[in-house]
Steps between C-alpha positions, in 0.01 A plus 500: 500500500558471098739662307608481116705693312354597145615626133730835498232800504626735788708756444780518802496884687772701305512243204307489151505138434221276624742243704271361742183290511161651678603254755154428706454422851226340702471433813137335706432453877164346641299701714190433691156471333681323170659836439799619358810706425544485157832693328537443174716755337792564214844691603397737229239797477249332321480142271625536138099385463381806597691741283369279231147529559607915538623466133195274386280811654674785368584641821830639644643311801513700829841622640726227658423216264761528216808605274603565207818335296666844684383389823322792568137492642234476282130509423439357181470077529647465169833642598502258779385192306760602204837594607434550855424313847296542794593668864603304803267513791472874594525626177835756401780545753369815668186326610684188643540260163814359651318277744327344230762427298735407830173256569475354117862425578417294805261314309797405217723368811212267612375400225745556169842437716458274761268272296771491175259645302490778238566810666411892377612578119556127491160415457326452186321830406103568575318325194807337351416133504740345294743423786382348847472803818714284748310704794559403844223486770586547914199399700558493865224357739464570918289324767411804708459269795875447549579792565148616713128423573231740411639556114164537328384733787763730453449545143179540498541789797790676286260461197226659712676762651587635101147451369350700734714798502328845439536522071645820381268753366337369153581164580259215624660246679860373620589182350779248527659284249266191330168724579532721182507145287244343738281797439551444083409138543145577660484815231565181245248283598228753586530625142542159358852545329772727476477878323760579235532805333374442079855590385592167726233292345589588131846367584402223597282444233783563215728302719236164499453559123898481456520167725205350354287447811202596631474894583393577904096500519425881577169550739374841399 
């Protein structure tokens, strides 16, 4: 298990300042076969990255992502990314938001408190770099064998069990957490790269220009 806590972007449930960090959390166990339960997740909706990438597009976020300088729930990126924060985990308070912020909290008591770190407002703000973060990290490892045989087995018949579940109507297939980014990785290297959306790409472009390096090669 890995934890950090991050730069202030979350907006607490009831509040309208962003206090806490998106506060990830990851946790891996082996199965059989060299698979693998992967979570890898922030305490908040979504990453700040992807209402970026929603500005950089032109496209409104969808509900549960962000607010505005009011706290109230918004669609438009740019009145999250000036003035306002992102959602906990759940999104507003009537669809459960509190547990995401009550779990971005536990992450702050691992990793901000009990290391002596920086904790919530106390950290440096996201793309301020003239003062050092201070983060604190929790990482917590467990030998499955001391506590009973048969680990891998197990997780790879819980895994099982969820991947073959009947899908819903309109979906395809039941998944469970690491096969969505295993899936991207083979999409990757079948294609031979990653697919970004232009808007992304001219970024990037103006941004190499302004460092003075070498702009991303683009395959058409």
């Amino acid at each position: 298990m890995a934890f950090t806590n991050t730069s202030p972007l979350v907006v607490p449930t009831r509040a309208k300042k962003p206090t806490l960090g998106t506060n990830p959390i990851s946790v891996a166990a082996p199965a059989k076969n060299a698979d693998s339960f992967v979570l890898d997740m922030a305490t908040s909706t979504c990453a700040v990255g992807k209402i970026e990438i929603q500005s950089r597009k032109g496209q409104p976020i969808p509900s549960g992502w962000g607010v505005d300088a009011e706290g109230k729930e918004v669609h438009e990126s740019e009145k999250v990314l000036h003035g306002g924060g992102l959602l906990p985990l759940g999104g507003t308070e009537v669809s459960s938001g509190y547990k995401g912020y009550g779990l971005a909290m536990m992450v702050e008591v691992f990793c901000g408190l009990l290391a002596g770190a920086a904790y919530g407002p106390n950290i440096r703000k996201w793309m301020n770099t003239t003062v050092e973060a201070d983060l604190g990290q929790c990482f917590v490892a467990i030998n499955p064998d001391a506590f009973a045989p048969g680990f891998p087995e197990r997780m790879s018949d819980l895994m099982n069990i969820c991947r073959t579940l009947e899908p819903a109507d309109g979906e395809s297939e039941v998944l469970v957490a690491g096969d969505p980014e295993r899936q991207h990785m083979a999409k990757c290297e079948e294609q031979g790269g990653i697919a970004y959306h232009p808007n992304q790409i001219t970024h990037m472009h103006e941004l190499a220009k302004k460092l003075g390096v070498e702009p991303m090669k683009v395959k058409a």
